[in-house]
């Protein structure tokens, strides 16, 4: 395979082999096989409760698979690591630290060699990136949900980890901030000097998944397996406007949406028919 | 006045102040118009105020000598209680080890140790200090343990993804997260400390606030005694209010 500017490398970074997971009696994931290449951008789509968060938590090392193996760069994943930064679905800044202190704490762990003053400068810079320049000294309780979420994204980027795990990171944002942060994420992803980041991105938004990803992975209903994987070969950089007008995008979107819709209605036990009428 | 201070002194409600004034009125009325008790047993507010003023130097001196016992005991109880509480609350085997003992020992009314402590330890100060330490320790330790063992999962996981080490996790995550519990423990401990202090002073002090009241009783100077009681009340109130003020300052992020 030819690896050019737009294609990810060929070595596998994250590898899940026959991974199953259950919370006690409740089986959530069944026989997941997923191999994510170094520098690849993968989106996870699936109905609510299908196990997207659980899958991401296994990759992070917050949960260990009930059976099967999860590896990062060939090493078994047994605990969380600074190599894989996690943006939680619910905002997860520490409420007793200001925005800047939250980011600075992460920087301190990722770059222990830096002086405190330098850490604070870097923290501010990352907050500026997500449009929070005016709020560096504010505390989470003074911020809206979307602002807190942007803070959490700034922290994940500040960690500079090669693997980014993001659980519906833009779910709480207004459309303007959402597209700004999508662009930011893509530019951080593309401009990493040595090696492009590997991103696993959970979303409910089909357009977002197509816009951002190299590959969209769809989870079925619980206990979930992977029901479909769609390669997104649209050229990058992708412009929203050109994209939405292209036939290729429309086909992809239709395909993913149909798949998504049948899956969601199956998850709801056939209560909703194809065109959304309740029975 | 600073809003936080107003809050700490609970002066925001007019009703509360009105009630205090009404109590003072009733006291004046009862002590001047009716005399069901001998005058010297039930002095007028005015007599008490005069006595308070006259005895102020002695009371301040008593405060100093009481605080010389109270402050070191109370603060070492805070330190030991918080450190041990955080360790117990985050280390399951320590919690299991200490659990049964602390549940038993914390139940013993600390006042009961006083005579034994006085007999066992050299000097009244060390005995009183020891008893205050024990009494203040338990509420802080138990509350800190509860707070430390109930750090919300999302903070714990967040800390794990940042690879915080043993000390960082306890200092930067567990401690702040347990602070609301710690402050409720501190409030109880503070009141306990004063109870223990004054009771201990009744037993064997040569000076101090409890001693002042005890002496007044010995000489049947009840006006002086009531003045002493009120004075102690004000001191405890001021300390509690200060603690409350600190709590609102430190826990500002809780939006109390
Ligand atoms: N701690 C837990 N204990 C027991 N069951 C859980 C726990 N966490 C999640 N589950 C169950 O596991 C299943 C998958 O949950 P998960 O959070 O992974 O779904 P999700 O795909 O992320 O959903 P959403 O899109 O709503 O975030 C759900 O049925 C949920 O009820
Ligand atoms: Mg989820």
Coordinates of C-alpha atoms and ligand atoms in Angstrom, one line a residue:
Chain A
X1 CA 0.0 0.0 0.0
X2 CA 1.3 3.4 -0.9
X3 CA 1.5 5.7 2.1
X4 CA 1.1 9.3 0.9
X5 CA 0.3 12.5 2.7
X6 CA -3.3 11.7 3.2
X7 CA -3.0 8.0 4.2
X8 CA -2.2 6.7 7.6
X9 CA 0.9 4.6 8.2
X10 CA 0.8 0.9 7.9
X11 CA 1.8 -0.3 11.3
X12 CA -0.9 -1.2 13.7
X13 CA -1.1 1.1 16.8
X14 CA -4.2 -0.2 18.6
X15 CA -5.3 -3.7 18.3
X16 CA -8.3 -5.5 19.7
X17 CA -8.5 -9.2 19.2
X18 CA -11.6 -11.1 20.1
X19 CA -12.4 -8.7 22.8
X20 CA -15.5 -9.3 24.8
X21 CA -16.7 -7.4 27.8
X22 CA -19.4 -7.7 30.4
X23 CA -20.4 -5.7 33.4
X24 CA -21.1 -8.5 35.8
X25 CA -23.8 -10.6 34.2
X26 CA -24.5 -8.0 31.5
X27 CA -22.6 -8.7 28.3
X28 CA -21.8 -5.5 26.5
X29 CA -19.3 -6.2 23.8
X30 CA -18.9 -9.5 22.0
X31 CA -15.9 -10.6 19.8
X32 CA -14.6 -7.2 18.8
X33 CA -11.7 -7.3 16.3
X34 CA -10.4 -3.9 15.5
X35 CA -7.0 -2.9 14.2
X36 CA -6.2 0.8 14.1
X37 CA -3.2 2.0 12.2
X38 CA -0.7 4.5 13.4
X39 CA -2.0 7.9 12.5
X40 CA -5.4 6.7 11.5
X41 CA -8.6 8.6 12.4
X42 CA -11.4 6.2 13.3
X43 CA -14.9 7.1 14.3
X44 CA -17.1 4.8 16.3
X45 CA -20.8 5.1 15.6
X46 CA -23.6 3.2 17.3
X47 CA -26.9 3.5 19.1
X48 CA -27.0 4.8 22.6
X49 CA -26.0 1.9 25.0
X50 CA -24.3 0.0 22.2
X51 CA -21.0 0.0 24.1
X52 CA -19.0 2.8 22.4
X53 CA -17.8 4.3 25.7
X54 CA -17.0 0.8 27.0
X55 CA -14.9 0.1 23.9
X56 CA -13.1 3.3 24.3
X57 CA -12.5 2.6 28.0
X58 CA -10.9 -0.7 27.2
X59 CA -8.6 1.0 24.7
X60 CA -7.7 3.5 27.4
X61 CA -7.0 0.8 29.9
X62 CA -9.7 1.9 32.3
X63 CA -11.4 -1.4 31.9
X64 CA -9.9 -4.8 31.1
X65 CA -11.6 -7.1 28.6
X66 CA -13.4 -10.1 30.0
X67 CA -11.7 -12.1 27.2
X68 CA -9.5 -11.3 24.3
X69 CA -6.6 -8.9 24.2
X70 CA -6.1 -5.2 23.7
X71 CA -2.7 -3.9 22.7
X72 CA -1.1 -0.5 22.1
X73 CA 2.0 -0.6 19.9
X74 CA 2.3 -4.3 20.6
X75 CA 2.1 -3.9 24.4
X76 CA -0.9 -5.3 26.3
X77 CA -3.1 -2.5 27.6
X78 CA -3.6 -3.1 31.4
X79 CA -3.8 0.4 32.8
X80 CA -4.3 4.0 31.6
X81 CA -1.3 5.7 30.2
X82 CA -0.1 9.1 29.3
X83 CA 0.4 7.6 25.8
X84 CA -3.4 7.6 25.4
X85 CA -5.3 10.7 26.4
X86 CA -8.9 10.5 27.0
X87 CA -11.6 13.1 26.6
X88 CA -14.5 11.9 28.7
X89 CA -18.1 12.1 27.6
X90 CA -19.0 14.1 30.7
X91 CA -16.8 17.1 31.4
X92 CA -14.0 16.0 33.6
X93 CA -12.0 19.0 34.8
X94 CA -11.2 19.0 38.5
X95 CA -13.6 21.6 40.0
X96 CA -11.1 22.8 42.6
X97 CA -8.5 23.8 39.9
X98 CA -8.9 26.7 37.6
X99 CA -9.0 26.0 33.9
X100 CA -5.3 26.9 33.6
X101 CA -4.3 24.8 36.6
X102 CA -6.2 21.8 35.2
X103 CA -4.2 22.0 31.9
X104 CA -1.0 22.8 33.8
X105 CA -1.4 19.6 35.9
X106 CA -1.7 17.5 32.8
X107 CA 1.4 19.2 31.2
X108 CA 3.3 18.6 34.4
X109 CA 2.7 14.9 34.1
X110 CA 3.4 14.8 30.4
X111 CA 6.5 17.0 30.5
X112 CA 7.9 16.9 34.0
X113 CA 11.1 18.7 32.9
X114 CA 9.2 21.9 32.2
X115 CA 9.3 24.8 34.8
X116 CA 6.1 25.9 36.3
X117 CA 6.1 29.3 34.5
X118 CA 6.6 27.5 31.2
X119 CA 3.7 25.1 32.0
X120 CA 1.4 27.9 32.7
X121 CA 2.3 29.6 29.4
X122 CA 1.7 26.3 27.5
X123 CA -1.6 25.9 29.4
X124 CA -2.7 29.3 28.3
X125 CA -1.7 28.6 24.7
X126 CA -3.8 25.5 24.6
X127 CA -6.8 27.3 26.1
X128 CA -6.4 30.0 23.4
X129 CA -6.5 27.2 20.8
X130 CA -10.0 26.1 21.9
X131 CA -11.2 29.7 22.2
X132 CA -11.0 30.0 26.0
X133 CA -8.4 32.8 26.2
X134 CA -10.6 34.9 28.3
X135 CA -11.4 32.2 30.8
X136 CA -7.9 30.9 31.8
X137 CA -8.3 31.8 35.4
X138 CA -12.0 30.7 35.7
X139 CA -13.1 27.6 37.6
X140 CA -15.2 24.9 36.0
X141 CA -18.3 26.0 38.0
X142 CA -18.1 29.4 36.3
X143 CA -18.2 27.9 32.8
X144 CA -20.9 26.5 30.6
X145 CA -21.0 22.8 29.8
X146 CA -19.6 23.5 26.3
X147 CA -16.8 25.6 27.7
X148 CA -15.8 22.9 30.2
X149 CA -15.8 20.4 27.4
X150 CA -13.5 22.6 25.4
X151 CA -11.3 22.8 28.5
X152 CA -11.2 19.0 28.6
X153 CA -10.2 19.0 24.9
X154 CA -7.5 21.5 25.5
X155 CA -6.1 19.3 28.3
X156 CA -6.1 16.2 26.1
X157 CA -4.2 18.2 23.3
X158 CA -1.8 19.6 25.9
X159 CA -0.9 16.1 27.0
X160 CA 0.5 15.6 23.5
X161 CA -0.2 11.9 23.6
X162 CA 0.2 9.9 20.4
X163 CA -3.2 8.3 20.9
X164 CA -6.3 10.5 21.4
X165 CA -9.5 8.8 22.7
X166 CA -12.5 11.1 22.5
X167 CA -15.9 10.2 23.7
X168 CA -18.5 12.5 22.0
X169 CA -16.2 15.4 22.6
X170 CA -18.2 17.9 20.6
X171 CA -21.7 16.8 21.7
X172 CA -22.3 19.7 24.0
X173 CA -21.1 22.4 21.6
X174 CA -23.0 24.9 19.4
X175 CA -22.6 24.4 15.7
X176 CA -20.0 27.2 15.3
X177 CA -17.8 26.0 18.1
X178 CA -18.3 22.5 16.9
X179 CA -17.0 23.1 13.4
X180 CA -14.1 25.2 14.8
X181 CA -13.1 22.4 17.1
X182 CA -13.4 19.9 14.3
X183 CA -11.0 22.0 12.3
X184 CA -8.7 22.4 15.3
X185 CA -8.7 18.6 15.9
X186 CA -7.9 17.9 12.3
X187 CA -5.1 20.5 12.2
X188 CA -3.6 19.1 15.4
X189 CA -3.9 15.6 14.0
X190 CA -2.4 16.5 10.6
X191 CA 0.4 18.8 11.9
X192 CA 2.1 16.6 14.4
X193 CA 5.7 16.9 13.3
X194 CA 7.0 13.3 13.6
X195 CA 4.1 11.0 13.7
X196 CA 0.4 11.8 13.1
X197 CA -1.8 11.1 16.1
X198 CA -4.0 8.0 16.2
X199 CA -7.6 9.1 17.0
X200 CA -10.5 7.0 18.1
X201 CA -13.5 9.3 18.1
X202 CA -17.0 8.4 19.3
X203 CA -19.9 10.4 17.9
X204 CA -23.6 10.2 17.0
X205 CA -23.3 12.6 14.2
X206 CA -22.9 10.8 10.8
X207 CA -21.7 13.9 9.0
X208 CA -19.1 14.6 11.6
X209 CA -17.9 11.0 11.4
X210 CA -17.5 11.2 7.6
X211 CA -15.9 14.6 7.7
X212 CA -13.2 13.7 10.2
X213 CA -12.5 10.0 9.7
X214 CA -10.4 7.6 7.6
X215 CA -12.7 4.9 8.7
X216 CA -16.1 4.7 10.4
X217 CA -16.7 1.7 12.6
X218 CA -20.3 0.8 13.5
X219 CA -21.3 -1.1 16.6
X220 CA -24.5 -3.1 16.7
X221 CA -26.9 -3.3 19.5
X222 CA -25.8 -4.7 22.8
X223 CA -24.1 -7.1 23.3
X224 CA -22.4 -5.4 20.5
X225 CA -20.1 -6.5 17.8
X226 CA -18.8 -4.5 14.8
X227 CA -21.5 -4.6 12.2
X228 CA -19.9 -2.5 9.5
X229 CA -16.7 -0.7 8.7
X230 CA -16.8 2.0 6.1
X231 CA -13.6 3.3 4.6
X232 CA -13.8 7.0 3.9
X233 CA -11.4 7.8 1.1
X234 CA -12.5 11.4 0.5
X235 CA -9.4 13.6 -0.2
X236 CA -8.1 15.8 2.5
X237 CA -8.1 18.5 3.5
X238 CA -11.9 18.2 3.4
X239 CA -13.9 21.3 3.0
X240 CA -17.4 21.1 4.5
X241 CA -18.9 23.0 1.6
X242 CA -17.4 21.0 -1.2
X243 CA -17.9 17.8 0.7
X244 CA -21.6 18.3 1.3
X245 CA -22.1 19.0 -2.4
X246 CA -20.2 15.9 -3.6
X247 CA -22.0 12.8 -4.6
X248 CA -19.5 10.6 -3.0
X249 CA -20.2 12.2 0.4
X250 CA -24.0 11.9 -0.1
X251 CA -23.6 8.2 -0.9
X252 CA -21.5 7.6 2.1
X253 CA -23.9 9.5 4.3
X254 CA -26.9 7.6 3.0
X255 CA -25.2 4.3 3.5
X256 CA -24.1 5.1 7.0
X257 CA -27.4 6.6 8.0
X258 CA -29.4 3.6 6.7
X259 CA -27.2 1.3 8.6
X260 CA -27.5 3.4 11.7
X261 CA -31.2 3.7 11.4
X262 CA -31.9 0.0 11.1
X263 CA -29.5 -0.6 14.0
X264 CA -31.2 1.9 16.3
X265 CA -34.6 0.5 15.5
X266 CA -33.4 -3.0 16.1
X267 CA -31.9 -1.8 19.4
X268 CA -35.3 -0.4 20.4
X269 CA -36.8 -3.8 19.7
X270 CA -38.7 -2.9 16.6
X271 CA -40.8 -0.2 18.3
X272 CA -39.8 2.2 15.7
X273 CA -40.3 1.4 12.0
X274 CA -38.1 2.5 9.2
X275 CA -39.8 5.8 8.7
X276 CA -40.0 6.6 12.3
X277 CA -43.7 5.7 13.1
X278 CA -44.3 4.3 16.5
X279 CA -46.3 1.2 16.6
Chain B
X1 CA -19.3 44.0 55.5
X2 CA -17.8 41.2 53.3
X3 CA -20.5 38.9 52.1
X4 CA -18.7 35.8 53.2
X5 CA -18.2 37.2 56.7
X6 CA -21.9 38.1 56.9
X7 CA -22.8 34.6 55.9
X8 CA -20.3 33.1 58.4
X9 CA -21.9 35.0 61.2
X10 CA -25.3 34.1 59.9
X11 CA -26.3 37.7 60.2
X12 CA -28.2 37.7 57.0
X13 CA -31.5 37.0 58.6
X14 CA -33.1 39.8 60.4
X15 CA -35.3 37.3 62.3
X16 CA -32.3 35.8 64.1
X17 CA -31.1 39.2 65.4
X18 CA -34.6 40.1 66.4
X19 CA -34.8 36.8 68.4
X20 CA -31.6 37.6 70.2
X21 CA -32.8 41.1 71.2
X22 CA -36.1 39.6 72.3
X23 CA -34.3 37.1 74.5
X24 CA -32.3 39.9 76.1
X25 CA -35.5 41.8 76.7
X26 CA -37.1 38.9 78.4
X27 CA -34.0 38.3 80.5
X28 CA -34.0 42.0 81.6
X29 CA -37.7 41.8 82.4
X30 CA -37.5 38.6 84.4
X31 CA -34.4 39.5 86.4
X32 CA -35.7 43.0 87.3
X33 CA -39.4 42.6 87.8
X34 CA -39.8 39.1 89.2
X35 CA -37.6 37.6 91.8
X36 CA -38.3 33.9 92.0
X37 CA -34.6 33.4 92.4
X38 CA -32.3 35.2 94.6
X39 CA -30.7 38.3 93.0
X40 CA -27.2 36.9 93.2
X41 CA -28.3 33.7 91.5
X42 CA -30.0 35.4 88.6
X43 CA -28.3 38.6 87.8
X44 CA -29.5 41.3 85.5
X45 CA -27.9 41.7 82.0
X46 CA -26.5 45.0 83.2
X47 CA -24.8 43.5 86.2
X48 CA -23.4 40.7 83.9
X49 CA -22.2 43.3 81.4
X50 CA -20.4 45.2 84.2
X51 CA -18.9 42.1 85.5
X52 CA -17.8 41.1 82.0
X53 CA -16.1 44.4 81.6
X54 CA -14.4 44.3 85.0
X55 CA -13.2 40.7 84.5
X56 CA -12.1 41.2 80.9
X57 CA -8.4 41.3 81.6
X58 CA -8.7 38.1 83.6
X59 CA -10.8 36.5 80.9
X60 CA -8.4 37.4 78.2
X61 CA -5.6 35.9 80.3
X62 CA -7.7 32.8 80.7
X63 CA -8.3 32.6 77.0
X64 CA -4.6 32.7 76.4
X65 CA -3.9 30.0 78.8
X66 CA -6.8 27.9 77.5
X67 CA -5.7 28.4 73.9
X68 CA -2.1 27.4 74.7
X69 CA -3.5 24.0 75.5
X70 CA -6.3 23.9 72.9
X71 CA -4.5 25.1 69.8
X72 CA -1.6 22.6 69.7
X73 CA -4.0 19.8 70.5
X74 CA -6.6 20.8 68.0
X75 CA -4.2 21.4 65.2
X76 CA -2.2 18.2 65.7
X77 CA -5.6 16.3 65.7
X78 CA -6.4 18.0 62.3
X79 CA -3.0 17.0 60.9
X80 CA -3.0 13.4 62.1
X81 CA -6.7 13.0 61.5
X82 CA -6.6 14.2 57.9
X83 CA -3.4 12.3 57.0
X84 CA -4.5 9.0 58.6
X85 CA -8.1 9.5 57.2
X86 CA -6.8 9.9 53.7
X87 CA -4.6 6.9 54.0
X88 CA -7.4 4.8 55.5
X89 CA -9.9 6.0 53.0
X90 CA -7.7 5.2 50.0
X91 CA -6.1 1.9 51.2
X92 CA -8.7 -0.8 51.6
X93 CA -6.5 -3.0 53.9
X94 CA -5.8 -0.1 56.2
X95 CA -9.5 0.7 56.3
X96 CA -10.3 -2.9 57.2
X97 CA -7.5 -3.0 59.8
X98 CA -8.6 0.2 61.5
X99 CA -12.4 -0.1 60.9
X100 CA -13.5 -2.1 63.8
X101 CA -11.2 -0.5 66.3
X102 CA -12.1 3.1 65.3
X103 CA -15.8 2.4 65.3
X104 CA -15.4 1.1 68.9
X105 CA -12.9 3.7 70.2
X106 CA -14.7 6.7 68.6
X107 CA -17.9 5.8 70.6
X108 CA -16.3 6.2 74.0
X109 CA -17.2 9.6 75.4
X110 CA -13.9 11.3 75.6
X111 CA -14.8 13.1 78.9
X112 CA -14.4 9.8 80.6
X113 CA -10.7 9.8 79.9
X114 CA -10.1 13.0 81.8
X115 CA -9.4 11.7 85.3
X116 CA -7.2 8.9 83.9
X117 CA -5.3 11.2 81.6
X118 CA -4.7 13.6 84.6
X119 CA -3.4 10.6 86.7
X120 CA -1.3 9.2 83.9
X121 CA 0.3 12.2 82.3
X122 CA 2.7 14.7 83.9
X123 CA 1.1 18.0 84.4
X124 CA -2.4 19.3 83.7
X125 CA -1.6 20.8 80.3
X126 CA -0.4 17.6 78.8
X127 CA -3.4 15.7 80.2
X128 CA -5.9 18.2 78.9
X129 CA -4.0 18.5 75.5
X130 CA -4.1 14.7 75.1
X131 CA -7.8 14.5 75.8
X132 CA -8.6 17.3 73.4
X133 CA -6.4 15.6 70.8
X134 CA -8.4 12.4 71.2
X135 CA -11.8 14.1 71.1
X136 CA -11.0 16.2 68.1
X137 CA -9.2 13.4 66.3
X138 CA -12.1 11.0 65.8
X139 CA -14.6 13.3 64.0
X140 CA -11.9 14.5 61.7
X141 CA -10.5 11.1 61.1
X142 CA -13.8 9.4 60.5
X143 CA -15.1 12.2 58.2
X144 CA -11.9 12.3 56.2
X145 CA -12.0 8.5 55.8
X146 CA -15.5 8.8 54.4
X147 CA -14.6 11.6 52.1
X148 CA -11.5 9.9 50.9
X149 CA -13.2 6.6 50.2
X150 CA -16.0 8.3 48.2
X151 CA -14.0 10.1 45.6
X152 CA -16.3 10.1 42.6
X153 CA -15.3 7.6 39.9
X154 CA -14.8 10.2 37.2
X155 CA -12.2 12.0 39.3
X156 CA -10.4 8.7 40.1
X157 CA -10.4 7.7 36.4
X158 CA -9.3 11.1 35.3
X159 CA -6.4 10.9 37.8
X160 CA -5.5 7.4 36.4
X161 CA -5.4 8.6 32.9
X162 CA -3.0 11.4 34.0
X163 CA -0.8 8.7 35.7
X164 CA -0.7 10.7 39.0
X165 CA 1.6 9.0 41.5
X166 CA 0.6 7.9 45.0
X167 CA 1.3 11.2 46.6
X168 CA -0.1 13.5 43.9
X169 CA -3.3 11.5 43.8
X170 CA -3.9 11.9 47.5
X171 CA -2.7 15.5 47.7
X172 CA -4.3 16.9 44.6
X173 CA -7.4 14.8 44.1
X174 CA -8.4 12.9 47.2
X175 CA -7.8 15.8 49.6
X176 CA -9.8 18.5 47.7
X177 CA -12.5 16.0 46.9
X178 CA -12.8 15.0 50.6
X179 CA -12.8 18.6 51.9
X180 CA -16.5 19.0 52.3
X181 CA -16.5 16.0 54.6
X182 CA -13.4 17.2 56.3
X183 CA -15.0 20.5 57.1
X184 CA -18.0 18.9 58.7
X185 CA -15.6 16.8 60.8
X186 CA -13.7 20.0 61.8
X187 CA -16.9 21.7 62.9
X188 CA -17.8 18.9 65.3
X189 CA -14.2 18.6 66.5
X190 CA -14.0 22.3 67.3
X191 CA -17.1 22.2 69.5
X192 CA -15.8 19.0 71.1
X193 CA -12.5 20.6 71.8
X194 CA -14.1 23.4 73.8
X195 CA -16.3 21.0 75.7
X196 CA -13.3 18.9 76.6
X197 CA -11.1 21.9 77.4
X198 CA -13.6 23.5 79.8
X199 CA -14.5 20.2 81.5
X200 CA -10.8 19.3 81.9
X201 CA -10.2 22.8 83.4
X202 CA -13.0 22.1 86.0
X203 CA -10.9 19.1 87.1
X204 CA -7.5 20.6 87.7
X205 CA -6.5 23.7 86.0
X206 CA -4.9 26.7 87.8
X207 CA -6.0 29.1 85.1
X208 CA -8.1 29.2 81.9
X209 CA -11.7 29.8 80.9
X210 CA -13.3 26.7 82.5
X211 CA -11.3 27.5 85.7
X212 CA -12.6 31.0 85.7
X213 CA -16.2 29.7 85.8
X214 CA -15.4 27.1 88.3
X215 CA -13.7 29.6 90.7
X216 CA -16.7 31.9 90.4
X217 CA -19.0 29.0 91.5
X218 CA -16.7 28.2 94.4
X219 CA -17.0 31.7 95.7
X220 CA -20.7 31.9 94.8
X221 CA -20.1 34.8 92.5
X222 CA -22.8 34.0 90.1
X223 CA -22.8 37.3 88.2
X224 CA -19.1 36.7 87.4
X225 CA -20.0 33.1 86.5
X226 CA -22.7 34.1 84.0
X227 CA -20.3 36.6 82.5
X228 CA -17.7 33.8 82.1
X229 CA -20.3 31.5 80.5
X230 CA -21.3 34.2 78.0
X231 CA -17.7 35.0 77.3
X232 CA -16.9 31.3 76.5
X233 CA -20.0 31.2 74.3
X234 CA -18.8 34.2 72.4
X235 CA -15.3 32.7 72.0
X236 CA -16.7 29.4 70.7
X237 CA -19.1 31.2 68.4
X238 CA -16.3 33.3 66.9
X239 CA -14.1 30.3 66.4
X240 CA -17.0 28.4 64.6
X241 CA -17.8 31.5 62.5
X242 CA -14.1 31.7 61.5
X243 CA -14.1 28.0 60.5
X244 CA -17.3 28.6 58.5
X245 CA -15.7 31.6 56.8
X246 CA -12.7 29.5 55.9
X247 CA -14.9 26.7 54.6
X248 CA -16.7 29.1 52.3
X249 CA -13.4 30.5 51.1
X250 CA -11.8 27.2 50.5
X251 CA -14.8 25.4 49.1
X252 CA -15.8 28.3 46.8
X253 CA -15.8 25.8 43.9
X254 CA -18.7 23.9 45.5
X255 CA -21.0 26.9 45.2
X256 CA -22.2 26.4 48.7
Ligands
LIG1 N1 -20.7 0.7 35.2 C1 -21.6 0.0 34.5 N2 -22.2 -1.1 35.1 C2 -23.2 -1.8 34.5 N3 -23.6 -1.6 33.2 C3 -23.0 -0.6 32.6 C4 -22.0 0.2 33.2 N4 -21.6 1.2 32.3 C5 -22.3 0.9 31.2 N5 -23.2 -0.1 31.3 C6 -24.0 -0.7 30.3 O1 -23.3 -1.1 29.2 C7 -23.9 -0.8 28.0 C8 -23.0 0.0 27.1 O2 -22.8 1.3 27.7 P1 -21.9 2.4 27.1 O3 -21.8 3.5 28.0 O4 -20.6 1.8 26.6 O5 -22.8 2.8 25.8 P2 -22.6 4.0 24.8 O6 -22.6 3.3 23.4 O7 -21.4 4.8 25.1 O8 -23.9 4.8 24.9 P3 -24.1 6.4 24.8 O9 -24.1 6.7 23.3 O10 -25.4 6.6 25.3 O11 -23.0 7.1 25.5 C9 -25.2 -0.1 28.4 O12 -26.3 -1.0 28.2 C10 -25.0 0.3 29.8 O13 -26.3 0.1 30.5
LIG2 MG1 -21.1 6.7 25.8

